[in-house]
mmCIF file of C-alpha atoms and ligand atoms in Angstrom:
data_model
loop_
_atom_site.group_PDB
_atom_site.id
_atom_site.type_symbol
_atom_site.label_atom_id
_atom_site.label_comp_id
_atom_site.label_asym_id
_atom_site.label_seq_id
_atom_site.Cartn_x
_atom_site.Cartn_y
_atom_site.Cartn_z
ATOM 1 C CA UNK A 1 18.259 18.884 11.162
ATOM 2 C CA UNK A 2 17.691 15.252 10.077
ATOM 3 C CA UNK A 3 18.185 14.771 6.324
ATOM 4 C CA UNK A 4 15.511 12.366 5.048
ATOM 5 C CA UNK A 5 15.122 10.938 1.538
ATOM 6 C CA UNK A 6 11.770 9.537 0.384
ATOM 7 C CA UNK A 7 11.819 6.581 -2.021
ATOM 8 C CA UNK A 8 8.528 6.061 -3.911
ATOM 9 C CA UNK A 9 6.141 9.003 -4.128
ATOM 10 C CA UNK A 10 2.761 7.638 -5.198
ATOM 11 C CA UNK A 11 -0.347 7.686 -3.002
ATOM 12 C CA UNK A 12 1.373 7.032 0.355
ATOM 13 C CA UNK A 13 4.680 8.723 -0.455
ATOM 14 C CA UNK A 14 2.818 11.961 -1.256
ATOM 15 C CA UNK A 15 0.858 11.733 2.000
ATOM 16 C CA UNK A 16 4.175 11.416 3.853
ATOM 17 C CA UNK A 17 5.585 14.393 1.911
ATOM 18 C CA UNK A 18 2.530 16.446 2.882
ATOM 19 C CA UNK A 19 2.790 15.668 6.613
ATOM 20 C CA UNK A 20 6.571 16.156 6.510
ATOM 21 C CA UNK A 21 5.928 19.863 5.881
ATOM 22 C CA UNK A 22 4.786 20.037 9.533
ATOM 23 C CA UNK A 23 7.812 18.218 10.981
ATOM 24 C CA UNK A 24 10.336 21.002 11.591
ATOM 25 C CA UNK A 25 13.095 18.603 12.756
ATOM 26 C CA UNK A 26 13.274 16.909 9.333
ATOM 27 C CA UNK A 27 14.513 18.260 6.008
ATOM 28 C CA UNK A 28 13.496 16.246 2.949
ATOM 29 C CA UNK A 29 16.704 16.338 0.882
ATOM 30 C CA UNK A 30 15.314 14.424 -2.064
ATOM 31 C CA UNK A 31 12.666 12.130 -3.494
ATOM 32 C CA UNK A 32 13.284 9.063 -5.677
ATOM 33 C CA UNK A 33 10.451 8.429 -8.122
ATOM 34 C CA UNK A 34 11.006 6.528 -11.379
ATOM 35 C CA UNK A 35 7.604 7.229 -13.015
ATOM 36 C CA UNK A 36 7.656 10.509 -14.978
ATOM 37 C CA UNK A 37 3.867 10.928 -14.678
ATOM 38 C CA UNK A 38 4.206 10.807 -10.891
ATOM 39 C CA UNK A 39 7.251 13.110 -10.957
ATOM 40 C CA UNK A 40 5.004 15.797 -12.512
ATOM 41 C CA UNK A 41 2.650 15.546 -9.494
ATOM 42 C CA UNK A 42 5.618 16.254 -7.201
ATOM 43 C CA UNK A 43 6.314 19.748 -8.536
ATOM 44 C CA UNK A 44 3.976 21.192 -5.884
ATOM 45 C CA UNK A 45 6.398 20.051 -3.136
ATOM 46 C CA UNK A 46 9.328 22.034 -4.578
ATOM 47 C CA UNK A 47 11.814 19.262 -3.695
ATOM 48 C CA UNK A 48 14.729 17.758 -5.658
ATOM 49 C CA UNK A 49 13.395 14.649 -7.434
ATOM 50 C CA UNK A 50 15.595 11.858 -8.800
ATOM 51 C CA UNK A 51 14.849 8.885 -11.049
ATOM 52 C CA UNK A 52 16.880 6.462 -8.927
ATOM 53 C CA UNK A 53 18.757 6.073 -5.645
ATOM 54 C CA UNK A 54 22.323 6.414 -7.058
ATOM 55 C CA UNK A 55 21.392 9.819 -8.565
ATOM 56 C CA UNK A 56 20.107 11.007 -5.182
ATOM 57 C CA UNK A 57 23.108 9.830 -3.136
ATOM 58 C CA UNK A 58 25.469 11.419 -5.664
ATOM 59 C CA UNK A 59 23.795 14.748 -4.965
ATOM 60 C CA UNK A 60 23.207 14.874 -1.184
ATOM 61 C CA UNK A 61 24.078 13.219 2.148
ATOM 62 C CA UNK A 62 21.217 11.240 3.733
ATOM 63 C CA UNK A 63 20.610 10.511 7.450
ATOM 64 C CA UNK A 64 17.608 8.220 6.884
ATOM 65 C CA UNK A 65 15.233 6.789 4.289
ATOM 66 C CA UNK A 66 11.470 6.553 4.041
ATOM 67 C CA UNK A 67 10.414 3.745 1.684
ATOM 68 C CA UNK A 68 6.940 3.981 0.120
ATOM 69 C CA UNK A 69 7.418 1.893 -3.022
ATOM 70 C CA UNK A 70 4.828 -0.767 -3.963
ATOM 71 C CA UNK A 71 4.940 -3.771 -1.624
ATOM 72 C CA UNK A 72 6.506 -6.166 -4.201
ATOM 73 C CA UNK A 73 9.525 -3.786 -4.352
ATOM 74 C CA UNK A 74 10.103 -3.446 -0.567
ATOM 75 C CA UNK A 75 12.742 -6.173 -0.344
ATOM 76 C CA UNK A 76 14.799 -5.055 -3.350
ATOM 77 C CA UNK A 77 14.706 -1.371 -2.313
ATOM 78 C CA UNK A 78 15.610 -2.079 1.344
ATOM 79 C CA UNK A 79 18.516 -4.258 0.129
ATOM 80 C CA UNK A 80 19.741 -1.429 -2.106
ATOM 81 C CA UNK A 81 19.418 1.228 0.623
ATOM 82 C CA UNK A 82 21.003 -0.875 3.375
ATOM 83 C CA UNK A 83 24.324 -0.477 1.510
ATOM 84 C CA UNK A 84 24.387 3.203 2.585
ATOM 85 C CA UNK A 85 24.147 2.458 6.321
ATOM 86 C CA UNK A 86 21.398 4.946 7.297
ATOM 87 C CA UNK A 87 18.194 3.776 9.076
ATOM 88 C CA UNK A 88 15.129 2.911 7.011
ATOM 89 C CA UNK A 89 11.446 3.519 7.757
ATOM 90 C CA UNK A 90 9.703 1.038 5.448
ATOM 91 C CA UNK A 91 5.996 1.157 4.706
ATOM 92 C CA UNK A 92 3.977 -1.841 5.895
ATOM 93 C CA UNK A 93 3.878 -4.773 5.381
ATOM 94 C CA UNK A 94 7.692 -4.926 4.654
ATOM 95 C CA UNK A 95 7.765 -7.420 1.769
ATOM 96 C CA UNK A 96 5.141 -9.459 -0.003
ATOM 97 C CA UNK A 97 5.401 -12.621 2.103
ATOM 98 C CA UNK A 98 6.701 -13.888 5.442
ATOM 99 C CA UNK A 99 9.775 -15.126 3.522
ATOM 100 C CA UNK A 100 10.495 -11.627 2.172
ATOM 101 C CA UNK A 101 9.938 -10.019 5.596
ATOM 102 C CA UNK A 102 12.400 -12.515 7.095
ATOM 103 C CA UNK A 103 14.884 -11.642 4.338
ATOM 104 C CA UNK A 104 14.537 -7.919 5.125
ATOM 105 C CA UNK A 105 15.177 -8.798 8.787
ATOM 106 C CA UNK A 106 18.336 -10.706 7.785
ATOM 107 C CA UNK A 107 19.555 -7.779 5.649
ATOM 108 C CA UNK A 108 19.010 -5.456 8.635
ATOM 109 C CA UNK A 109 20.929 -7.693 11.037
ATOM 110 C CA UNK A 110 23.805 -8.430 8.686
ATOM 111 C CA UNK A 111 24.342 -4.751 7.749
ATOM 112 C CA UNK A 112 23.481 -3.295 11.174
ATOM 113 C CA UNK A 113 20.927 -0.984 9.524
ATOM 114 C CA UNK A 114 17.823 -0.298 11.631
ATOM 115 C CA UNK A 115 14.615 -1.041 9.717
ATOM 116 C CA UNK A 116 11.428 0.282 11.301
ATOM 117 C CA UNK A 117 8.050 -0.662 9.823
ATOM 118 C CA UNK A 118 5.443 2.056 9.425
ATOM 119 C CA UNK A 119 2.573 0.804 11.588
ATOM 120 C CA UNK A 120 1.232 4.298 12.302
ATOM 121 C CA UNK A 121 -1.574 3.168 14.659
ATOM 122 C CA UNK A 122 1.104 2.878 17.388
ATOM 123 C CA UNK A 123 1.324 6.692 17.344
ATOM 124 C CA UNK A 124 -2.368 7.565 17.768
ATOM 125 C CA UNK A 125 -2.736 9.163 21.239
ATOM 126 C CA UNK A 126 -6.197 7.680 21.982
ATOM 127 C CA UNK A 127 -4.957 4.175 21.070
ATOM 128 C CA UNK A 128 -1.838 4.615 23.225
ATOM 129 C CA UNK A 129 -4.104 5.473 26.152
ATOM 130 C CA UNK A 130 -6.349 2.485 25.440
ATOM 131 C CA UNK A 131 -3.271 0.221 25.354
ATOM 132 C CA UNK A 132 -2.085 1.568 28.716
ATOM 133 C CA UNK A 133 -5.544 0.965 30.209
ATOM 134 C CA UNK A 134 -5.752 -2.596 28.824
ATOM 135 C CA UNK A 135 -2.259 -3.470 30.047
ATOM 136 C CA UNK A 136 -3.016 -1.959 33.497
ATOM 137 C CA UNK A 137 -6.147 -4.149 33.724
ATOM 138 C CA UNK A 138 -8.534 -1.196 33.885
ATOM 139 C CA UNK A 139 -11.011 -2.902 31.535
ATOM 140 C CA UNK A 140 -10.768 -6.147 33.491
ATOM 141 C CA UNK A 141 -10.310 -9.370 31.568
ATOM 142 C CA UNK A 142 -10.473 -8.572 27.875
ATOM 143 C CA UNK A 143 -13.080 -10.839 26.278
ATOM 144 C CA UNK A 144 -13.035 -9.620 22.712
ATOM 145 C CA UNK A 145 -11.633 -6.904 20.452
ATOM 146 C CA UNK A 146 -13.201 -5.962 17.146
ATOM 147 C CA UNK A 147 -11.032 -3.999 14.696
ATOM 148 C CA UNK A 148 -12.586 -2.412 11.626
ATOM 149 C CA UNK A 149 -10.912 -0.894 8.581
ATOM 150 C CA UNK A 150 -13.233 0.062 5.733
ATOM 151 C CA UNK A 151 -11.790 2.220 2.951
ATOM 152 C CA UNK A 152 -13.909 4.656 0.994
ATOM 153 C CA UNK A 153 -12.952 3.079 -2.347
ATOM 154 C CA UNK A 154 -10.488 0.446 -3.583
ATOM 155 C CA UNK A 155 -7.055 1.367 -4.977
ATOM 156 C CA UNK A 156 -6.290 0.798 -8.686
ATOM 157 C CA UNK A 157 -6.779 -2.654 -10.204
ATOM 158 C CA UNK A 158 -3.022 -2.794 -10.888
ATOM 159 C CA UNK A 159 -2.277 -2.154 -7.197
ATOM 160 C CA UNK A 160 -4.887 -4.718 -6.086
ATOM 161 C CA UNK A 161 -3.512 -7.451 -8.332
ATOM 162 C CA UNK A 162 -0.048 -7.185 -6.737
ATOM 163 C CA UNK A 163 -0.757 -6.099 -3.149
ATOM 164 C CA UNK A 164 -0.777 -9.606 -1.654
ATOM 165 C CA UNK A 165 -4.493 -9.691 -0.808
ATOM 166 C CA UNK A 166 -6.745 -7.861 1.633
ATOM 167 C CA UNK A 167 -5.294 -9.338 4.845
ATOM 168 C CA UNK A 168 -1.733 -8.588 3.728
ATOM 169 C CA UNK A 169 -2.442 -5.148 2.269
ATOM 170 C CA UNK A 170 -4.962 -3.909 4.873
ATOM 171 C CA UNK A 171 -5.356 -6.481 7.654
ATOM 172 C CA UNK A 172 -1.709 -6.371 8.781
ATOM 173 C CA UNK A 173 -2.538 -3.031 10.402
ATOM 174 C CA UNK A 174 -5.225 -4.695 12.531
ATOM 175 C CA UNK A 175 -2.994 -7.676 13.331
ATOM 176 C CA UNK A 176 -0.157 -5.403 14.490
ATOM 177 C CA UNK A 177 -2.650 -3.264 16.405
ATOM 178 C CA UNK A 178 -4.097 -6.300 18.224
ATOM 179 C CA UNK A 179 -0.633 -7.593 19.232
ATOM 180 C CA UNK A 180 0.534 -4.142 20.347
ATOM 181 C CA UNK A 181 -2.674 -3.225 22.213
ATOM 182 C CA UNK A 182 -2.807 -6.434 24.217
ATOM 183 C CA UNK A 183 0.756 -7.772 24.399
ATOM 184 C CA UNK A 184 -0.681 -11.102 23.166
ATOM 185 C CA UNK A 185 0.278 -13.310 20.265
ATOM 186 C CA UNK A 186 -2.443 -14.218 17.757
ATOM 187 C CA UNK A 187 -3.573 -17.599 16.515
ATOM 188 C CA UNK A 188 -5.477 -17.335 13.201
ATOM 189 C CA UNK A 189 -8.708 -19.365 13.322
ATOM 190 C CA UNK A 190 -10.811 -18.613 10.236
ATOM 191 C CA UNK A 191 -11.489 -16.101 7.498
ATOM 192 C CA UNK A 192 -14.230 -15.423 4.976
ATOM 193 C CA UNK A 193 -14.411 -12.834 2.236
ATOM 194 C CA UNK A 194 -16.028 -11.683 -0.977
ATOM 195 C CA UNK A 195 -13.799 -11.656 -4.032
ATOM 196 C CA UNK A 196 -13.590 -9.088 -6.828
ATOM 197 C CA UNK A 197 -13.254 -11.304 -9.931
ATOM 198 C CA UNK A 198 -11.491 -8.584 -11.966
ATOM 199 C CA UNK A 199 -8.465 -8.271 -9.660
ATOM 200 C CA UNK A 200 -8.685 -11.522 -7.672
ATOM 201 C CA UNK A 201 -8.498 -9.316 -4.555
ATOM 202 C CA UNK A 202 -11.188 -9.309 -1.869
ATOM 203 C CA UNK A 203 -13.703 -6.470 -1.696
ATOM 204 C CA UNK A 204 -14.297 -7.335 1.967
ATOM 205 C CA UNK A 205 -13.261 -9.980 4.476
ATOM 206 C CA UNK A 206 -13.520 -10.979 8.111
ATOM 207 C CA UNK A 207 -10.850 -12.771 10.095
ATOM 208 C CA UNK A 208 -11.203 -14.481 13.441
ATOM 209 C CA UNK A 209 -8.182 -14.846 15.722
ATOM 210 C CA UNK A 210 -7.590 -16.241 19.198
ATOM 211 C CA UNK A 211 -5.285 -14.216 21.437
ATOM 212 C CA UNK A 212 -2.763 -15.928 23.700
ATOM 213 C CA UNK A 213 -4.580 -14.213 26.603
ATOM 214 C CA UNK A 214 -7.702 -16.259 25.721
ATOM 215 C CA UNK A 215 -9.586 -13.313 24.238
ATOM 216 C CA UNK A 216 -11.000 -13.417 20.727
ATOM 217 C CA UNK A 217 -10.342 -10.875 17.990
ATOM 218 C CA UNK A 218 -12.347 -10.000 14.903
ATOM 219 C CA UNK A 219 -10.745 -8.207 11.968
ATOM 220 C CA UNK A 220 -13.306 -6.579 9.695
ATOM 221 C CA UNK A 221 -12.026 -5.221 6.367
ATOM 222 C CA UNK A 222 -13.690 -3.646 3.376
ATOM 223 C CA UNK A 223 -12.765 -1.683 0.285
ATOM 224 C CA UNK A 224 -16.092 0.152 -0.085
ATOM 225 C CA UNK A 225 -17.316 2.624 2.525
ATOM 226 C CA UNK A 226 -18.925 5.441 0.513
ATOM 227 C CA UNK A 227 -18.416 8.788 2.198
ATOM 228 C CA UNK A 228 -14.905 8.297 3.566
ATOM 229 C CA UNK A 229 -12.490 5.926 5.285
ATOM 230 C CA UNK A 230 -13.350 4.306 8.613
ATOM 231 C CA UNK A 231 -10.953 2.817 11.178
ATOM 232 C CA UNK A 232 -12.402 1.779 14.542
ATOM 233 C CA UNK A 233 -11.545 -0.433 17.511
ATOM 234 C CA UNK A 234 -13.967 -1.813 20.102
ATOM 235 C CA UNK A 235 -12.835 -3.587 23.275
ATOM 236 C CA UNK A 236 -15.135 -5.633 25.496
ATOM 237 C CA UNK A 237 -13.688 -6.270 28.959
ATOM 238 C CA UNK A 238 -15.181 -7.783 32.115
ATOM 239 C CA UNK A 239 -15.019 -4.356 33.811
ATOM 240 C CA UNK A 240 -15.221 -1.947 30.911
ATOM 241 C CA UNK A 241 -15.949 -1.297 27.276
ATOM 242 C CA UNK A 242 -14.411 1.178 24.872
ATOM 243 C CA UNK A 243 -15.062 2.057 21.230
ATOM 244 C CA UNK A 244 -12.609 4.350 19.457
ATOM 245 C CA UNK A 245 -13.111 5.695 15.955
ATOM 246 C CA UNK A 246 -9.605 6.575 14.775
ATOM 247 C CA UNK A 247 -10.440 7.535 11.222
ATOM 248 C CA UNK A 248 -13.882 8.976 10.770
ATOM 249 C CA UNK A 249 -15.422 9.931 7.405
ATOM 250 C CA UNK A 250 -16.524 13.228 9.027
ATOM 251 C CA UNK A 251 -12.968 14.168 10.024
ATOM 252 C CA UNK A 252 -11.064 12.774 7.023
ATOM 253 C CA UNK A 253 -7.566 11.558 7.843
ATOM 254 C CA UNK A 254 -6.606 14.081 10.568
ATOM 255 C CA UNK A 255 -5.683 11.390 13.132
ATOM 256 C CA UNK A 256 -3.604 9.488 10.585
ATOM 257 C CA UNK A 257 -1.688 12.612 9.523
ATOM 258 C CA UNK A 258 -0.826 13.501 13.144
ATOM 259 C CA UNK A 259 0.229 9.898 13.827
ATOM 260 C CA UNK A 260 2.430 9.877 10.714
ATOM 261 C CA UNK A 261 4.201 12.980 12.048
ATOM 262 C CA UNK A 262 4.765 11.345 15.448
ATOM 263 C CA UNK A 263 6.022 8.198 13.709
ATOM 264 C CA UNK A 264 8.618 10.275 11.811
ATOM 265 C CA UNK A 265 9.740 11.990 15.039
ATOM 266 C CA UNK A 266 10.093 8.594 16.714
ATOM 267 C CA UNK A 267 12.010 7.241 13.703
ATOM 268 C CA UNK A 268 14.630 10.014 13.753
ATOM 269 C CA UNK A 269 14.955 9.655 17.550
ATOM 270 C CA UNK A 270 15.808 5.925 17.310
ATOM 271 C CA UNK A 271 12.403 4.282 16.856
ATOM 272 C CA UNK A 272 11.763 3.138 20.433
ATOM 273 C CA UNK A 273 7.971 3.237 19.928
ATOM 274 C CA UNK A 274 7.820 1.912 16.382
ATOM 275 C CA UNK A 275 7.358 -1.582 14.996
ATOM 276 C CA UNK A 276 10.524 -3.647 14.556
ATOM 277 C CA UNK A 277 11.159 -6.234 11.866
ATOM 278 C CA UNK A 278 10.264 -8.984 14.324
ATOM 279 C CA UNK A 279 6.908 -7.249 14.946
ATOM 280 C CA UNK A 280 6.444 -7.072 11.169
ATOM 281 C CA UNK A 281 7.262 -10.767 10.707
ATOM 282 C CA UNK A 282 4.864 -11.747 13.515
ATOM 283 C CA UNK A 283 2.066 -9.648 11.976
ATOM 284 C CA UNK A 284 2.830 -11.080 8.550
ATOM 285 C CA UNK A 285 2.554 -14.701 9.731
ATOM 286 C CA UNK A 286 -0.974 -14.072 10.993
ATOM 287 C CA UNK A 287 -2.041 -12.024 7.957
ATOM 288 C CA UNK A 288 -0.645 -14.634 5.578
ATOM 289 C CA UNK A 289 -2.465 -17.458 7.383
ATOM 290 C CA UNK A 290 -5.769 -15.538 7.267
ATOM 291 C CA UNK A 291 -5.201 -14.769 3.577
ATOM 292 C CA UNK A 292 -4.593 -18.479 2.927
ATOM 293 C CA UNK A 293 -7.980 -19.246 4.526
ATOM 294 C CA UNK A 294 -9.595 -17.253 1.693
ATOM 295 C CA UNK A 295 -7.935 -19.240 -1.101
HETATM 296 N N1 NAD B 1 0.538 2.861 6.252
HETATM 297 C C1 NAD B 1 -0.555 2.993 5.543
HETATM 298 O O1 NAD B 1 -1.625 3.281 6.062
HETATM 299 C C2 NAD B 1 -0.477 2.776 4.057
HETATM 300 C C3 NAD B 1 -1.510 3.229 3.219
HETATM 301 C C4 NAD B 1 -1.372 3.045 1.841
HETATM 302 C C5 NAD B 1 -0.268 2.394 1.328
HETATM 303 N N2 NAD B 1 0.702 1.936 2.187
HETATM 304 C C6 NAD B 1 1.874 1.211 1.679
HETATM 305 O O2 NAD B 1 2.698 2.112 0.947
HETATM 306 C C7 NAD B 1 3.326 1.422 -0.140
HETATM 307 C C8 NAD B 1 3.048 2.196 -1.419
HETATM 308 O O3 NAD B 1 1.669 2.180 -1.657
HETATM 309 P P1 NAD B 1 1.007 3.299 -2.583
HETATM 310 O O4 NAD B 1 -0.447 3.147 -2.443
HETATM 311 O O5 NAD B 1 1.621 4.639 -2.330
HETATM 312 O O6 NAD B 1 1.482 2.783 -4.028
HETATM 313 P P2 NAD B 1 1.598 3.647 -5.349
HETATM 314 O O7 NAD B 1 1.661 2.679 -6.451
HETATM 315 O O8 NAD B 1 0.565 4.731 -5.358
HETATM 316 O O9 NAD B 1 3.020 4.398 -5.204
HETATM 317 C C9 NAD B 1 4.255 3.739 -5.235
HETATM 318 C C10 NAD B 1 5.262 4.616 -5.981
HETATM 319 O O10 NAD B 1 6.558 4.009 -5.927
HETATM 320 C C11 NAD B 1 7.183 4.192 -7.197
HETATM 321 N N3 NAD B 1 8.209 3.144 -7.350
HETATM 322 C C12 NAD B 1 8.092 1.903 -7.839
HETATM 323 N N4 NAD B 1 9.271 1.243 -7.770
HETATM 324 C C13 NAD B 1 10.149 2.111 -7.246
HETATM 325 C C14 NAD B 1 11.526 2.032 -6.916
HETATM 326 N N5 NAD B 1 12.228 0.908 -7.122
HETATM 327 N N6 NAD B 1 12.126 3.115 -6.374
HETATM 328 C C15 NAD B 1 11.418 4.239 -6.142
HETATM 329 N N7 NAD B 1 10.081 4.370 -6.419
HETATM 330 C C16 NAD B 1 9.473 3.320 -6.963
HETATM 331 C C17 NAD B 1 6.054 4.077 -8.208
HETATM 332 O O11 NAD B 1 6.412 4.722 -9.433
HETATM 333 C C18 NAD B 1 4.922 4.786 -7.478
HETATM 334 O O12 NAD B 1 4.845 6.163 -7.771
HETATM 335 C C19 NAD B 1 2.759 0.000 -0.145
HETATM 336 O O13 NAD B 1 3.701 -0.864 0.445
HETATM 337 C C20 NAD B 1 1.507 0.089 0.710
HETATM 338 O O14 NAD B 1 1.245 -1.112 1.435
HETATM 339 C C21 NAD B 1 0.621 2.142 3.514
#
């Protein structure tokens, strides 16, 4: 049994804890959560909860870490955990800037600790099939790919003010997905968006990228999609077309939960299918450039 510790148990950490109940190969040996209000929400999981990492490691051995702290804390928490030598699955985007992602990469190489970044789309079966078909040329020459991510409602104002902006908080998923689906690198071309004056974060935005294959990509993001979250991908090829709806308001987050389970299984098996730190840095460069277009 793999002994996993979860660090940060807010919105995403609690989703991970919920899906972890279905992963029989993993035992959650502890959760680190400094906020007492959040610690009260964790009682329903029946797990040992600690206020900090030293308290957890003093109480139990750990084979791996899942980091779901706010993005501005990724670097500091990964640095702290790398001291213990066990692999780390860090939530996207792995730092708040390209510079921080590079620093996490340097910490990983200098300590020999494997850091995988939680780009869960890589574990959605229908997307894996689409990737295989694109790479095998079944759709012909890919002309364009449109990726949509529209959330039902925005996160808290506090989260929005410190999340790095819509392309860094949300759009990195689409950037990583485009690179992984096509095997191409991305050149950011332009971005437009509508700002929320209260947080300084965008309510919606569109990014245009050119793929090294010559195809074009459109990244469509929004923080208001009443009725539920939507994640969709549409590929236009010279010999075929495909539209996949990965997260559908009618089916809630079933596909995401199953993909999160597969991601955890891949992580404990060595992470051969997951995103590496160099994938995360590459995605970050594109997301950061698109975000800069909005300034
Ligand atoms: N993969 C996805 O689809 C997805 C979706 C949502 C969020 N995320 C990512 O997950 C991360 C967390 O986002 P969230 O929405 O859960 O935020 P959140 O604010 O709801 O939760 C973060 C939790 O971490 C705790 N925390 C803060 N500093 C800590 C520390 N040093 N050690 C331990 N815990 C600490 C906070 O008290 C809080 O409870 C972000 O990086 C975000 O980008 C990923």
